[in-house]
Structure formats: C-alpha cells, structure tokens
Short mmCIF file of C-alpha atoms in Angstrom, two decimals:
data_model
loop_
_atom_site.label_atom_id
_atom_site.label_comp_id
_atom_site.label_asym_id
_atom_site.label_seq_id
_atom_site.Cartn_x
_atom_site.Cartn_y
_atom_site.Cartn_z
CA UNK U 1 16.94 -40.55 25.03
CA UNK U 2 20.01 -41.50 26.28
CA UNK U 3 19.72 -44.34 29.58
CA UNK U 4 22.75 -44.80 32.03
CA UNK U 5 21.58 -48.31 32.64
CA UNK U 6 22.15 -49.38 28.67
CA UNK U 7 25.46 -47.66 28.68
CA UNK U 8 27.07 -49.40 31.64
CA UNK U 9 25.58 -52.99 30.27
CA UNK U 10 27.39 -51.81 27.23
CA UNK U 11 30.65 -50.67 28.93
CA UNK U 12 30.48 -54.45 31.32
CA UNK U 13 30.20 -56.61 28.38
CA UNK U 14 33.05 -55.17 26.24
CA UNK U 15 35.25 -55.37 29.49
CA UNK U 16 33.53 -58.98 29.82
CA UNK U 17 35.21 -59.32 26.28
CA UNK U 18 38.45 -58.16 26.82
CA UNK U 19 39.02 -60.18 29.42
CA UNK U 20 37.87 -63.61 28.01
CA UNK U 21 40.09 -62.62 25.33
CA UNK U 22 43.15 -62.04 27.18
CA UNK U 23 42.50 -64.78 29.13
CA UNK U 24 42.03 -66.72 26.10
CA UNK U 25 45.36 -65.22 24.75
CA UNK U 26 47.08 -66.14 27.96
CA UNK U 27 46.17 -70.09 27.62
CA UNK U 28 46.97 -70.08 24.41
CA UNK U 29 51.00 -68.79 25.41
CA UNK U 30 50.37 -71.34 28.54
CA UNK U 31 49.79 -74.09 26.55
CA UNK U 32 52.46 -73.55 24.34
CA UNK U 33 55.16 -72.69 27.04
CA UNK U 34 53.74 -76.38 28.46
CA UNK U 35 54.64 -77.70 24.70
CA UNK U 36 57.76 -76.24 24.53
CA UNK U 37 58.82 -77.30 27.92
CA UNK U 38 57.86 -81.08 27.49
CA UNK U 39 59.88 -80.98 23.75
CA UNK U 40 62.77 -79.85 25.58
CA UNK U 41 62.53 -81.88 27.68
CA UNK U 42 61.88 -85.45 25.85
CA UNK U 43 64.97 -83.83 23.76
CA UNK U 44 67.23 -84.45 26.95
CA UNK U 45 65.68 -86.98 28.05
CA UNK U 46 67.02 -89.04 24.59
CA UNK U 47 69.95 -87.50 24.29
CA UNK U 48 71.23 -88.76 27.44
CA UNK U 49 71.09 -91.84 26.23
CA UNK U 50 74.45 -93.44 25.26
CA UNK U 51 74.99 -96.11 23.01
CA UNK U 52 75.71 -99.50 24.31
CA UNK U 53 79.56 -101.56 24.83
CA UNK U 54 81.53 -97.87 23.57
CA UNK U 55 84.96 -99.83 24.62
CA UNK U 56 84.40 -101.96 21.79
CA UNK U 57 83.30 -99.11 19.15
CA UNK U 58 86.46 -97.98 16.64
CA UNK U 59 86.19 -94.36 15.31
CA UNK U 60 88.19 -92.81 12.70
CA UNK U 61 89.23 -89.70 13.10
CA UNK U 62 91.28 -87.48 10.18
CA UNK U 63 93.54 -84.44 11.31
CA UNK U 64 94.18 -85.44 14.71
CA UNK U 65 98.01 -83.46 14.57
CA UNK U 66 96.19 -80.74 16.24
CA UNK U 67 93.36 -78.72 17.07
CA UNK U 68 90.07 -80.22 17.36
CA UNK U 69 91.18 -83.42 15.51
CA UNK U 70 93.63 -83.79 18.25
CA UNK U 71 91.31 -83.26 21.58
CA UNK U 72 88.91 -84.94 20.03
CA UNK U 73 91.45 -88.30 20.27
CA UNK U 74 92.39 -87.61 23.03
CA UNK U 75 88.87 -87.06 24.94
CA UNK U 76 86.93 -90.44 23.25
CA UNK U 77 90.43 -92.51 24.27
CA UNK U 78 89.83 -91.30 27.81
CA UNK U 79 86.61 -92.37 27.51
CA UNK U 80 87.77 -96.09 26.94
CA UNK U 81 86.42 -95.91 23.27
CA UNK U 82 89.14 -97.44 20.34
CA UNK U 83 90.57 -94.69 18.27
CA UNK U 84 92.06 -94.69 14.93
CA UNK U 85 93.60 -91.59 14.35
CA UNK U 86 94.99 -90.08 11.64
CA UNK U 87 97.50 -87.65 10.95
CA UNK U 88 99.09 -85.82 8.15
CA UNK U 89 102.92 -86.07 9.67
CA UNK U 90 105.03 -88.39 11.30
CA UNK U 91 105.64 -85.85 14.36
CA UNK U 92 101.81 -85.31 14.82
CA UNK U 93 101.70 -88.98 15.00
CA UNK U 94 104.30 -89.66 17.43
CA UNK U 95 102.82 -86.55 19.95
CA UNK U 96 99.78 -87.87 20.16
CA UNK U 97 100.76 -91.43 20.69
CA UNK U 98 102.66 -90.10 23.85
CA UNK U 99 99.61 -88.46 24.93
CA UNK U 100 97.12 -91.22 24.99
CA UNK U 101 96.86 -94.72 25.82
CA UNK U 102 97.86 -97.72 24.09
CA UNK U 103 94.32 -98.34 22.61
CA UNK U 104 95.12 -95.69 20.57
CA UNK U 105 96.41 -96.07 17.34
CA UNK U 106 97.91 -93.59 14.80
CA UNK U 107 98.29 -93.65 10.63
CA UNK U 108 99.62 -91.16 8.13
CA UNK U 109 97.01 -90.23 5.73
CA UNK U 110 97.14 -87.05 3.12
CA UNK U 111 92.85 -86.73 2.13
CA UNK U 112 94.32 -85.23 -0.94
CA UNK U 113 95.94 -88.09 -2.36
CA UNK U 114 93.35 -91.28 -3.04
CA UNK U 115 96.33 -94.05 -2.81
CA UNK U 116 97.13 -92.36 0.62
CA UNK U 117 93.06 -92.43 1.55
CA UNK U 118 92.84 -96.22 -0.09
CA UNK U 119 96.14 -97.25 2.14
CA UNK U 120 94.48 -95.94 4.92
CA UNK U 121 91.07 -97.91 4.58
CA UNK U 122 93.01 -101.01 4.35
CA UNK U 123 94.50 -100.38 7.55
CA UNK U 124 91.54 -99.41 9.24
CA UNK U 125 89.99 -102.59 8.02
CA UNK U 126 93.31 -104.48 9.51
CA UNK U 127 92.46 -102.67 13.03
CA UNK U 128 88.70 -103.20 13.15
CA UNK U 129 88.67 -106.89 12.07
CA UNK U 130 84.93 -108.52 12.40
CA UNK U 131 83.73 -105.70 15.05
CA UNK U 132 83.35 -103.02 12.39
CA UNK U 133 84.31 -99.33 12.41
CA UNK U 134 81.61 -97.75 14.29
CA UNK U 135 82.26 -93.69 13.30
CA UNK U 136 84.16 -91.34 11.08
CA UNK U 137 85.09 -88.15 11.82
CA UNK U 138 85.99 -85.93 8.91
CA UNK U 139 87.62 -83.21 10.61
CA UNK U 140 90.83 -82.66 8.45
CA UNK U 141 90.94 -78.92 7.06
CA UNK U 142 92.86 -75.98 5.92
CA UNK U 143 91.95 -72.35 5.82
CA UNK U 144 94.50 -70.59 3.64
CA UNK U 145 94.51 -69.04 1.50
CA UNK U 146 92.30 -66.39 3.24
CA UNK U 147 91.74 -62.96 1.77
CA UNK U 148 88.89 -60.85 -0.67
CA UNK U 149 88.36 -63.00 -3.47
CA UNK U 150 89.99 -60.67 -6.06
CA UNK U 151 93.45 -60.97 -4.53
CA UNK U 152 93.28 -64.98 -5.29
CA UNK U 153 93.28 -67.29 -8.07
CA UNK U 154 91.51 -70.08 -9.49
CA UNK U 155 94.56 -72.47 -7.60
CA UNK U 156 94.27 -70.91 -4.21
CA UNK U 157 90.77 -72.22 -4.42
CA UNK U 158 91.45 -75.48 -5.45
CA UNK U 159 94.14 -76.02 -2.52
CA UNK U 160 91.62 -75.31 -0.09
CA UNK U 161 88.65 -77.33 -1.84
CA UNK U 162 90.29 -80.73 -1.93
CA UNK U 163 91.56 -80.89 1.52
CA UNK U 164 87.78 -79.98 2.95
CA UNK U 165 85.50 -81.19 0.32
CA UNK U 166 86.83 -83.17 -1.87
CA UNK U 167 89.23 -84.72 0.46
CA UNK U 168 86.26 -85.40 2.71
CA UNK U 169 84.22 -87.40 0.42
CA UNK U 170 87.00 -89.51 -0.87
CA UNK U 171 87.44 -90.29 2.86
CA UNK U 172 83.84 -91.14 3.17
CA UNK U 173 83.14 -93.03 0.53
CA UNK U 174 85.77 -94.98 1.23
CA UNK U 175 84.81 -95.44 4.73
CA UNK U 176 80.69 -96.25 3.95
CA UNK U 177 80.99 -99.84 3.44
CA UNK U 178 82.66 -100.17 6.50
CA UNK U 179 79.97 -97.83 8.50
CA UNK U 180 76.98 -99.78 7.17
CA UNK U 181 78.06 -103.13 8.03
CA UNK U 182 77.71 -101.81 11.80
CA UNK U 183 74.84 -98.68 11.53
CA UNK U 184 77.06 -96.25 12.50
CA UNK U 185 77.99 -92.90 12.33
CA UNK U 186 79.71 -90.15 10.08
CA UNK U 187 80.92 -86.58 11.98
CA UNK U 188 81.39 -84.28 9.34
CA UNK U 189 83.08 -80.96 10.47
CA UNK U 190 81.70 -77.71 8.62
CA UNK U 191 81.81 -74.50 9.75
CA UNK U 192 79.45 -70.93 10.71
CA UNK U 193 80.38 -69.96 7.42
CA UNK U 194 78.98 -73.13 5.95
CA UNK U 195 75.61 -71.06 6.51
CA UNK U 196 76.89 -67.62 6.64
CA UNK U 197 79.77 -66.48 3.85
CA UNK U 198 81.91 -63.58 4.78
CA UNK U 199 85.39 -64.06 3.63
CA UNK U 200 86.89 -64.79 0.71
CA UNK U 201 88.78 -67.46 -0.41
CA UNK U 202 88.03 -71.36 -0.74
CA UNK U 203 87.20 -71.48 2.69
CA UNK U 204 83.58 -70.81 2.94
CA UNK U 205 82.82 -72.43 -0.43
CA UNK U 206 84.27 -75.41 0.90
CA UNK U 207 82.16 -75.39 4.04
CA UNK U 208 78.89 -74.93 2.06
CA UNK U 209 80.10 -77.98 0.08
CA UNK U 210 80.20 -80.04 3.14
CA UNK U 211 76.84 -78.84 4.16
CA UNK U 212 75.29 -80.21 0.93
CA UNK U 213 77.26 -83.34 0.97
CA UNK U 214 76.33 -84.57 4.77
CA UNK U 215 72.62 -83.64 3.84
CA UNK U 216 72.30 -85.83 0.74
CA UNK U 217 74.07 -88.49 2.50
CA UNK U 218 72.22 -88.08 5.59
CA UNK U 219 68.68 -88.56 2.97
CA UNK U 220 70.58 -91.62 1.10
CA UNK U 221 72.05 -93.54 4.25
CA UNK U 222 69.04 -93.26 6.92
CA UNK U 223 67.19 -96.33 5.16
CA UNK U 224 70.61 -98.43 6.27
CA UNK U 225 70.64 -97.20 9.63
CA UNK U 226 73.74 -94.86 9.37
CA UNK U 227 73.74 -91.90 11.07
CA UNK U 228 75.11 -88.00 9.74
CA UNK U 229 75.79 -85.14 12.13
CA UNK U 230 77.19 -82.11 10.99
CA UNK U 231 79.26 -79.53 13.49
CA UNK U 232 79.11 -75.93 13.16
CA UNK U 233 82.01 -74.73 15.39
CA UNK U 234 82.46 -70.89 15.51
CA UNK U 235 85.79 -69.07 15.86
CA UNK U 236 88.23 -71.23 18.14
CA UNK U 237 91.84 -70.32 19.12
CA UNK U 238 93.69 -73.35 16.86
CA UNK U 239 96.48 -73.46 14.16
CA UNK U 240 94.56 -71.91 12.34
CA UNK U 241 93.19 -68.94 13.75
CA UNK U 242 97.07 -68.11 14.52
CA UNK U 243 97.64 -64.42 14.92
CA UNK U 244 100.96 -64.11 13.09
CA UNK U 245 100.68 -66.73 10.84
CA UNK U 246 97.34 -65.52 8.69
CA UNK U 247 98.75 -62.10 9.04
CA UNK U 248 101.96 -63.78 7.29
CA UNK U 249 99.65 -64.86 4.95
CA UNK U 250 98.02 -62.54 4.21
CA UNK U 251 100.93 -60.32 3.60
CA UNK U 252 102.21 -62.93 1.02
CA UNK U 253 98.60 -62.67 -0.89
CA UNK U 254 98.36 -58.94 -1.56
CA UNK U 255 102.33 -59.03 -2.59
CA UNK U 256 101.13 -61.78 -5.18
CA UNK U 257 98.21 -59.52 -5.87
CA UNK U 258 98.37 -57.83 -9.40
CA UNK U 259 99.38 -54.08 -9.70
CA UNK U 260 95.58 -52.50 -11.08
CA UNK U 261 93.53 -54.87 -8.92
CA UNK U 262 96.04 -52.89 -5.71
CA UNK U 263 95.17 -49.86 -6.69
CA UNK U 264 91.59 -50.27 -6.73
CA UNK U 265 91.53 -50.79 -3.26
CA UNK U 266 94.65 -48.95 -1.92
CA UNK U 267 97.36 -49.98 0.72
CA UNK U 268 95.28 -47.59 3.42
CA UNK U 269 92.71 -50.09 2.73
CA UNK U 270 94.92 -53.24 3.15
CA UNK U 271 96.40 -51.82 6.30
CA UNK U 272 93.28 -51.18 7.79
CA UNK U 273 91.64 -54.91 6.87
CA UNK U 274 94.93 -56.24 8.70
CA UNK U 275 94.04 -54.40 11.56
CA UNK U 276 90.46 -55.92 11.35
CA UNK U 277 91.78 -59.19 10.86
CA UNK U 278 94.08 -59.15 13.51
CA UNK U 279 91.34 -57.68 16.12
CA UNK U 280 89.22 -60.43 15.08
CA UNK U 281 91.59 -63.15 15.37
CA UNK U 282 92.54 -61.76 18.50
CA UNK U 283 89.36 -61.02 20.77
CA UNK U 284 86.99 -63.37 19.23
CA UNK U 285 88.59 -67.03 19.33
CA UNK U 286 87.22 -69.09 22.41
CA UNK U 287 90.18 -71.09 24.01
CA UNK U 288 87.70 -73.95 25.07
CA UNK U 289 87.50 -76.52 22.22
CA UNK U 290 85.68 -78.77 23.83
CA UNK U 291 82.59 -77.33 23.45
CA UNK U 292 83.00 -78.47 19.85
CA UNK U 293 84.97 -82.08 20.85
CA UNK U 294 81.73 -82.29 23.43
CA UNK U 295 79.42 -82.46 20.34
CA UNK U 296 81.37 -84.47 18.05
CA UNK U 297 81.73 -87.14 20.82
CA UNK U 298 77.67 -86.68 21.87
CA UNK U 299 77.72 -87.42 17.57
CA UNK U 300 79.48 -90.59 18.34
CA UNK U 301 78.10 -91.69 21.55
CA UNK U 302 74.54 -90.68 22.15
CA UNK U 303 71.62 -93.10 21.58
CA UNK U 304 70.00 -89.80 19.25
CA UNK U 305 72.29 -87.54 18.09
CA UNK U 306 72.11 -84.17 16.30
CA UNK U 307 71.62 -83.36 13.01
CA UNK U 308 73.99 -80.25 13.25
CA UNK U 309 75.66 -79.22 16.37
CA UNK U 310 76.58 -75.39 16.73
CA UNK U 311 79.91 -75.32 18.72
CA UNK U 312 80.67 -72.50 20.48
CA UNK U 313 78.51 -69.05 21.92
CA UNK U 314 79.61 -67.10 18.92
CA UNK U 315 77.86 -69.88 16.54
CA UNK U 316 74.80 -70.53 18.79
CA UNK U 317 73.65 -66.43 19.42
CA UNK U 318 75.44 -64.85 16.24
CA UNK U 319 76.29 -66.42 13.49
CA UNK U 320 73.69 -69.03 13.06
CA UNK U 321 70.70 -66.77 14.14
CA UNK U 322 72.32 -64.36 11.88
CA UNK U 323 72.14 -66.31 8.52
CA UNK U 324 68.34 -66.22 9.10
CA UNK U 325 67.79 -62.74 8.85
CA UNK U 326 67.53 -60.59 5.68
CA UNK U 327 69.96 -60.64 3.66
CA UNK U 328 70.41 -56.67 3.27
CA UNK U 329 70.45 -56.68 7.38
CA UNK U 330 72.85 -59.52 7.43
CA UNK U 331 75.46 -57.60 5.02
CA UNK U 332 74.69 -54.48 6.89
CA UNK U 333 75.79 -55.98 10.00
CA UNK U 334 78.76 -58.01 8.42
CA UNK U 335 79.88 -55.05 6.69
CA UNK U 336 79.50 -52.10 8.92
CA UNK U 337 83.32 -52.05 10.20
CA UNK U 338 84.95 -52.66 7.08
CA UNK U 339 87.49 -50.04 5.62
CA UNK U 340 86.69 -48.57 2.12
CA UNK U 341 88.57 -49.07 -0.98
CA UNK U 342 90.29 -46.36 -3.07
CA UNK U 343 88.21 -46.24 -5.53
CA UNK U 344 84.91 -46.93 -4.35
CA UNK U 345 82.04 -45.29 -5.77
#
C-alpha cells in the first residue's frame, strides 16, 4: 500500500539533490569567474610594465609617409624614444621631419628593391652605433589592386605581394642581426583579413603570408630573446581606404577586365559591388588610428607584450570572432549583401 510518509522522504531527498547540485554547479562557475578574474588581472598587471631607459631605445619604422606608419613616428618621438623612420618619398620625408623633433630621423627606402633595403641597414647601423636597434616595425603596405580575383592577373598579385610579404622579410632579415645583439623586438603589421579572406586580390594573401612568417620567426627567435608581435588592425580611414581613389581603381580593373569574363557577371553587377564598396569604405573606417599606433607602441614598450594585437572594435567583436566560426556561417554572413552575377546558376 501506498504510505505518504515514504513519498515525501522521496520527494525531500531529490529536492536535497537538486540543490547540492546546483549549488555544486554554482561553485564550479564561482570558481572559475575567480580564475578568470585573477588571469585578467596578472595580464594587466605585466603589461603595465614598461621597459627600462626607452630614450635610449632606436626603432625602425618602414612607411612612415602616412597613415599608421606616420602616427606611429610621431607618437613614440613624443614619447622621447629615438626613431628611424622610413619613407618611400622625399616629400613624406621632409613632412614628417617638420612634424617631430630633432631626435627624429628620416631615410628613403623602397622594401621592393634589396640595394634600397641593404642601403638602408647600413644607415641604420650608422644611427644606432654600439646601443643597438631595439625594434622594427614592418608597417609598409599597399592594397591595390583590389577587386574579385577573376578581374586580375598573375602581376597585380605580384605588385601587392612584394611590398607586404616579400618586402617585409627582406626588411627583417636584414634587420635580425641587429635586433639580437640587443633582445629586442619585431612589429609586424598584418591585417583582419590575415585570418579572415574576403576580397580578392593580393591583399589578403599577402596578409596570411605575414601571419605565417611572424609565427615561425616568433618559434625560431624566442631562444635569443627577441620578441614578435603581430597587429591585426581592422578597417581605418587612411590612404588607403580612400573613397575616390579605390573607386578609381576599381573602375580601371573591370575596364582592363576581358570581354567573356564581363559578361559573366554583368555591369548591373559591377555597379552594384561599387555601391557596396563605396558604403563600406564609407561607414565602416574608424578615424582613430591610434588604437592601432597604441598597440604597436605597447609592442615596443611594454615589459610583456602581445603576441597579436587586434586594433580597432570592428577587429576585436567581428572579424576576429568571426574567423572562428563555421565556415558555411562565416560565408553566409560575408556574403549575404552581395549582388548576383549575370549568369549565376
């Protein structure tokens, strides 16, 4: 027969249960919010840490006509530290020089050509003397050509592909002998699209490229004390993020663009990617380039740096959380506004 009494024991110890369990579930998210909280903050604890005597450090920086190159000068010069910049023309040279103080000192230096990047090692060797050169900052770069893959050729991939990558580790390998001597540090700027790909041209390829490169060179130098950071800035208003000018650009492409491969996708369809381009350009370049100059000089300066810095809110809440989803979701996302060609099936 069926007793009250043995039911409510029953009913008492499964509520008994429940609530050791939840209680067991809500130590276990208690102790983990208390781990969480003391690796955040030991992690800024360290990183305010600065390295010692930065008015006698010399950094290297390439591409300093404008853009991030440029602030970045500018902002580690007002910081007292002694900067070696280098720019691709005379007149970026001169502008800056007016800019800054007279630690500051400018070269000429094409990363394409190796008897430009050798001249420019001797001089930086000339300027450093016996204290060493403490950092380099690859940060040199060119974005066009930019358009679908199919509208390019084999050369407008190589243009773009030996200014970032190649260009970059003739810099650097140049520079390494120089770096070890004093345990420093190399800045390497990459790019969102270093980790996520979504426009053609030799762009993104050439971003992945410097990925790979500053992570075997991160594995190979950390046994002599050298230091690699990678940044990851997002879309920034710069020269080249220039309304007009990529729209110029891209213009020029599809005119070069053979006849059949035009007709595949239609000139409804180029319109409308111009517009998307253009909006793009337009609404979703930050103004504020220091929060990527504020990581390359925490790169430089801090006691523990980064291993890759995400500059910018775009790069930090999109794009890098992004290139960890699926791959289907991430093209579904990446793809949803896009116009459709003529003759899609």
């Amino acid at each position: 027969m069926f007793k009250i009494g043995s039911y409510s024991e029953a009913c008492a110890m499964r509520l008994l249960g429940w609530l050791l369990h939840r209680n067991g579930l809500l130590k276990m998210w208690l102790y983990l919010a208390a781990l969480l909280g003391l690796y955040f903050l030991r992690r800024w604890y360290r990183e305010r840490q600065t390295v010692e005597n930065l008015t006698e450090k010399y950094v290297f920086i390439t591409g300093c006509d404008s853009g991030f190159g440029n602030q970045l000068a500018r902002q580690l010069d007002a910081r007292g530290l002694r900067v070696l910049a280098a720019c691709l023309t005379q007149q970026g040279a001169e502008r800056l020089e007016k800019a800054t103080s007279e630690r500051l000192r400018t070269t000429i230096l094409d990363v394409t050509s190796t008897e430009s990047v050798e001249a420019a090692t001797k001089w930086v060797k000339g300027c450093v003397g016996s204290k060493g050169l403490w950092g380099l900052v690859n940060n040199a770069g060119i974005a066009h050509p930019v358009a679908l893959n199919e509208w390019l050729t084999k050369d407008d991939f190589v243009k773009v592909l030996n200014v970032n990558l190649i260009g970059l580790i003739d810099v650097t390998l140049h520079m390494l002998p120089l770096l070890k001597e004093t345990r420093g540090r190399v800045v390497n700027m990459a790019s969102v699209v270093g980790r996520l790909a979504f426009h053609g041209g030799g762009y993104c390829p050439s971003k992945y490229g410097v990925e790979a490169f500053s992570d075997c060179l991160r594995r190979e130098l950390c046994q002599f004390g050298v230091k690699i950071a990678i940044v990851e800035p997002g879309y920034f208003r710069t020269s080249m993020t220039n309304v007009q000018h990529n729209l110029e650009k891209l213009e020029q492409q599809w005119a070069r663009t053979p006849q059949d491969i035009k007709e595949s996708y239609g000139q409804s369809y180029f319109d409308n990617y111009c517009e998307m381009f253009k909006e793009a350009l337009a609404t979703r370049c930050s103004p504020n380039l220091y929060l990527v100059t504020d990581c390359m000089e925490h790169a430089l300066t801090s006691l523990h740096p980064r291993t890759r810095y995400s500059g910018g809110w775009d790069a930090q809440f999109f794009y890098i959380p992004l290139s960890y989803l699926p791959t289907a979701l991430a093209d579904f996302i990446l793809m949803r506004s896009w116009p459709k060609p003529a003759q899609a099936v």
